[in-house]
Amino acid sequence: DANIRVSAPVGQKFEDTAREAGVEIQYKCKKGECGTCEIRVDGKWTRTCQLTVPSLPKGEILRVTVPANKGPKKSSTFLFTSFFCGRCG
């Protein structure tokens, strides 16, 4: 399972970040009630629909894992950094 790297603006919805990384996440209520969209962010289970990209110190990376039963076929991992303006390399 290869890691996908993506940079995202602070405040962007996690679901949009995942979509831009080519990672599909299943959703149902989009209110944080059902748990359908739960993923692991740096080892902690959390509901994607309630998250936005946090401000991260330069060089810090979040590891996001979408389990196989939450995505289309297999588990996916993407790593992302945040930025305030422009695109990070």
mmCIF file with all atom_site columns, C-alpha atoms in Angstrom:
data_model
loop_
_atom_site.group_PDB
_atom_site.id
_atom_site.type_symbol
_atom_site.label_atom_id
_atom_site.label_alt_id
_atom_site.label_comp_id
_atom_site.label_asym_id
_atom_site.label_entity_id
_atom_site.label_seq_id
_atom_site.pdbx_PDB_ins_code
_atom_site.Cartn_x
_atom_site.Cartn_y
_atom_site.Cartn_z
_atom_site.occupancy
_atom_site.B_iso_or_equiv
_atom_site.pdbx_formal_charge
_atom_site.auth_seq_id
_atom_site.auth_comp_id
_atom_site.auth_asym_id
_atom_site.auth_atom_id
_atom_site.pdbx_PDB_model_num
ATOM 1  C CA . ASP A 1 1  ? 0.000   0.000  0.000  1.00 0.00 ? 1  ASP A CA 1
ATOM 2  C CA . ALA A 1 2  ? 1.795   3.124  -1.250 1.00 0.00 ? 2  ALA A CA 1
ATOM 3  C CA . ASN A 1 3  ? 1.501   6.411  0.596  1.00 0.00 ? 3  ASN A CA 1
ATOM 4  C CA . ILE A 1 4  ? -0.041  9.357  -1.222 1.00 0.00 ? 4  ILE A CA 1
ATOM 5  C CA . ARG A 1 5  ? 1.303   12.838 -0.359 1.00 0.00 ? 5  ARG A CA 1
ATOM 6  C CA . VAL A 1 6  ? -0.906  15.918 -0.535 1.00 0.00 ? 6  VAL A CA 1
ATOM 7  C CA . SER A 1 7  ? -0.734  19.513 0.694  1.00 0.00 ? 7  SER A CA 1
ATOM 8  C CA . ALA A 1 8  ? -3.900  21.282 1.728  1.00 0.00 ? 8  ALA A CA 1
ATOM 9  C CA . PRO A 1 9  ? -4.872  24.769 2.882  1.00 0.00 ? 9  PRO A CA 1
ATOM 10 C CA . VAL A 1 10 ? -5.598  25.258 6.576  1.00 0.00 ? 10 VAL A CA 1
ATOM 11 C CA . GLY A 1 11 ? -9.344  25.040 7.155  1.00 0.00 ? 11 GLY A CA 1
ATOM 12 C CA . GLN A 1 12 ? -10.106 22.875 4.106  1.00 0.00 ? 12 GLN A CA 1
ATOM 13 C CA . LYS A 1 13 ? -12.507 20.006 4.835  1.00 0.00 ? 13 LYS A CA 1
ATOM 14 C CA . PHE A 1 14 ? -10.762 16.643 5.224  1.00 0.00 ? 14 PHE A CA 1
ATOM 15 C CA . GLU A 1 15 ? -13.194 15.082 2.765  1.00 0.00 ? 15 GLU A CA 1
ATOM 16 C CA . ASP A 1 16 ? -12.049 17.544 0.078  1.00 0.00 ? 16 ASP A CA 1
ATOM 17 C CA . THR A 1 17 ? -8.395  16.836 0.906  1.00 0.00 ? 17 THR A CA 1
ATOM 18 C CA . ALA A 1 18 ? -8.983  13.091 0.575  1.00 0.00 ? 18 ALA A CA 1
ATOM 19 C CA . ARG A 1 19 ? -10.824 13.544 -2.717 1.00 0.00 ? 19 ARG A CA 1
ATOM 20 C CA . GLU A 1 20 ? -7.945  15.640 -4.101 1.00 0.00 ? 20 GLU A CA 1
ATOM 21 C CA . ALA A 1 21 ? -5.574  12.823 -3.062 1.00 0.00 ? 21 ALA A CA 1
ATOM 22 C CA . GLY A 1 22 ? -7.721  10.341 -4.989 1.00 0.00 ? 22 GLY A CA 1
ATOM 23 C CA . VAL A 1 23 ? -8.935  8.635  -1.800 1.00 0.00 ? 23 VAL A CA 1
ATOM 24 C CA . GLU A 1 24 ? -12.653 7.927  -1.575 1.00 0.00 ? 24 GLU A CA 1
ATOM 25 C CA . ILE A 1 25 ? -14.321 7.869  1.839  1.00 0.00 ? 25 ILE A CA 1
ATOM 26 C CA . GLN A 1 26 ? -17.848 6.592  2.441  1.00 0.00 ? 26 GLN A CA 1
ATOM 27 C CA . TYR A 1 27 ? -20.324 9.027  4.005  1.00 0.00 ? 27 TYR A CA 1
ATOM 28 C CA . LYS A 1 28 ? -23.882 8.793  5.206  1.00 0.00 ? 28 LYS A CA 1
ATOM 29 C CA . CYS A 1 29 ? -25.176 11.491 7.569  1.00 0.00 ? 29 CYS A CA 1
ATOM 30 C CA . LYS A 1 30 ? -22.313 14.054 7.166  1.00 0.00 ? 30 LYS A CA 1
ATOM 31 C CA . LYS A 1 31 ? -23.225 15.288 10.671 1.00 0.00 ? 31 LYS A CA 1
ATOM 32 C CA . GLY A 1 32 ? -20.776 13.197 12.724 1.00 0.00 ? 32 GLY A CA 1
ATOM 33 C CA . GLU A 1 33 ? -23.513 10.977 14.134 1.00 0.00 ? 33 GLU A CA 1
ATOM 34 C CA . CYS A 1 34 ? -23.336 7.678  12.224 1.00 0.00 ? 34 CYS A CA 1
ATOM 35 C CA . GLY A 1 35 ? -19.578 6.970  12.163 1.00 0.00 ? 35 GLY A CA 1
ATOM 36 C CA . THR A 1 36 ? -19.572 5.772  8.548  1.00 0.00 ? 36 THR A CA 1
ATOM 37 C CA . CYS A 1 37 ? -16.723 8.135  7.659  1.00 0.00 ? 37 CYS A CA 1
ATOM 38 C CA . GLU A 1 38 ? -14.371 7.246  10.553 1.00 0.00 ? 38 GLU A CA 1
ATOM 39 C CA . ILE A 1 39 ? -10.693 7.209  9.643  1.00 0.00 ? 39 ILE A CA 1
ATOM 40 C CA . ARG A 1 40 ? -7.427  7.128  11.587 1.00 0.00 ? 40 ARG A CA 1
ATOM 41 C CA . VAL A 1 41 ? -5.548  10.424 11.831 1.00 0.00 ? 41 VAL A CA 1
ATOM 42 C CA . ASP A 1 42 ? -2.120  9.956  13.418 1.00 0.00 ? 42 ASP A CA 1
ATOM 43 C CA . GLY A 1 43 ? -3.395  6.768  15.053 1.00 0.00 ? 43 GLY A CA 1
ATOM 44 C CA . LYS A 1 44 ? -6.629  8.193  16.477 1.00 0.00 ? 44 LYS A CA 1
ATOM 45 C CA . TRP A 1 45 ? -10.096 7.315  15.154 1.00 0.00 ? 45 TRP A CA 1
ATOM 46 C CA . THR A 1 46 ? -12.035 10.371 14.082 1.00 0.00 ? 46 THR A CA 1
ATOM 47 C CA . ARG A 1 47 ? -14.995 11.268 11.873 1.00 0.00 ? 47 ARG A CA 1
ATOM 48 C CA . THR A 1 48 ? -13.906 12.822 8.600  1.00 0.00 ? 48 THR A CA 1
ATOM 49 C CA . CYS A 1 49 ? -17.046 14.896 8.110  1.00 0.00 ? 49 CYS A CA 1
ATOM 50 C CA . GLN A 1 50 ? -16.237 16.905 11.240 1.00 0.00 ? 50 GLN A CA 1
ATOM 51 C CA . LEU A 1 51 ? -12.576 17.660 10.413 1.00 0.00 ? 51 LEU A CA 1
ATOM 52 C CA . THR A 1 52 ? -10.762 20.457 8.705  1.00 0.00 ? 52 THR A CA 1
ATOM 53 C CA . VAL A 1 53 ? -7.056  20.679 7.930  1.00 0.00 ? 53 VAL A CA 1
ATOM 54 C CA . PRO A 1 54 ? -5.230  22.002 11.001 1.00 0.00 ? 54 PRO A CA 1
ATOM 55 C CA . SER A 1 55 ? -2.308  24.385 10.983 1.00 0.00 ? 55 SER A CA 1
ATOM 56 C CA . LEU A 1 56 ? 0.834   22.271 11.167 1.00 0.00 ? 56 LEU A CA 1
ATOM 57 C CA . PRO A 1 57 ? 4.363   23.424 11.913 1.00 0.00 ? 57 PRO A CA 1
ATOM 58 C CA . LYS A 1 58 ? 6.622   23.466 8.854  1.00 0.00 ? 58 LYS A CA 1
ATOM 59 C CA . GLY A 1 59 ? 7.759   19.942 8.067  1.00 0.00 ? 59 GLY A CA 1
ATOM 60 C CA . GLU A 1 60 ? 5.109   18.235 10.242 1.00 0.00 ? 60 GLU A CA 1
ATOM 61 C CA . ILE A 1 61 ? 2.988   15.629 8.464  1.00 0.00 ? 61 ILE A CA 1
ATOM 62 C CA . LEU A 1 62 ? -0.312  14.004 9.432  1.00 0.00 ? 62 LEU A CA 1
ATOM 63 C CA . ARG A 1 63 ? -0.742  10.336 8.535  1.00 0.00 ? 63 ARG A CA 1
ATOM 64 C CA . VAL A 1 64 ? -4.329  9.628  7.499  1.00 0.00 ? 64 VAL A CA 1
ATOM 65 C CA . THR A 1 65 ? -5.467  6.022  7.010  1.00 0.00 ? 65 THR A CA 1
ATOM 66 C CA . VAL A 1 66 ? -8.795  5.121  5.439  1.00 0.00 ? 66 VAL A CA 1
ATOM 67 C CA . PRO A 1 67 ? -9.606  1.491  6.366  1.00 0.00 ? 67 PRO A CA 1
ATOM 68 C CA . ALA A 1 68 ? -10.748 -0.924 3.650  1.00 0.00 ? 68 ALA A CA 1
ATOM 69 C CA . ASN A 1 69 ? -14.295 -1.073 5.041  1.00 0.00 ? 69 ASN A CA 1
ATOM 70 C CA . LYS A 1 70 ? -14.555 2.749  4.885  1.00 0.00 ? 70 LYS A CA 1
ATOM 71 C CA . GLY A 1 71 ? -13.295 3.148  1.343  1.00 0.00 ? 71 GLY A CA 1
ATOM 72 C CA . PRO A 1 72 ? -13.988 1.550  -2.016 1.00 0.00 ? 72 PRO A CA 1
ATOM 73 C CA . LYS A 1 73 ? -11.751 -1.559 -2.047 1.00 0.00 ? 73 LYS A CA 1
ATOM 74 C CA . LYS A 1 74 ? -8.588  -1.498 0.033  1.00 0.00 ? 74 LYS A CA 1
ATOM 75 C CA . SER A 1 75 ? -7.132  0.619  2.775  1.00 0.00 ? 75 SER A CA 1
ATOM 76 C CA . SER A 1 76 ? -5.452  3.827  1.672  1.00 0.00 ? 76 SER A CA 1
ATOM 77 C CA . THR A 1 77 ? -2.950  6.013  3.469  1.00 0.00 ? 77 THR A CA 1
ATOM 78 C CA . PHE A 1 78 ? -2.237  9.601  2.624  1.00 0.00 ? 78 PHE A CA 1
ATOM 79 C CA . LEU A 1 79 ? 0.186   12.006 4.245  1.00 0.00 ? 79 LEU A CA 1
ATOM 80 C CA . PHE A 1 80 ? -0.474  15.697 4.171  1.00 0.00 ? 80 PHE A CA 1
ATOM 81 C CA . THR A 1 81 ? 0.982   18.993 5.161  1.00 0.00 ? 81 THR A CA 1
ATOM 82 C CA . SER A 1 82 ? -0.918  22.240 5.591  1.00 0.00 ? 82 SER A CA 1
ATOM 83 C CA . PHE A 1 83 ? -0.146  25.659 4.226  1.00 0.00 ? 83 PHE A CA 1
ATOM 84 C CA . PHE A 1 84 ? -1.593  29.147 4.415  1.00 0.00 ? 84 PHE A CA 1
ATOM 85 C CA . CYS A 1 85 ? -1.163  30.252 0.810  1.00 0.00 ? 85 CYS A CA 1
ATOM 86 C CA . GLY A 1 86 ? 0.352   28.863 -2.366 1.00 0.00 ? 86 GLY A CA 1
ATOM 87 C CA . ARG A 1 87 ? 1.321   25.243 -2.829 1.00 0.00 ? 87 ARG A CA 1
ATOM 88 C CA . CYS A 1 88 ? 3.985   23.387 -0.880 1.00 0.00 ? 88 CYS A CA 1
ATOM 89 C CA . GLY A 1 89 ? 6.466   21.198 -2.714 1.00 0.00 ? 89 GLY A CA 1
#
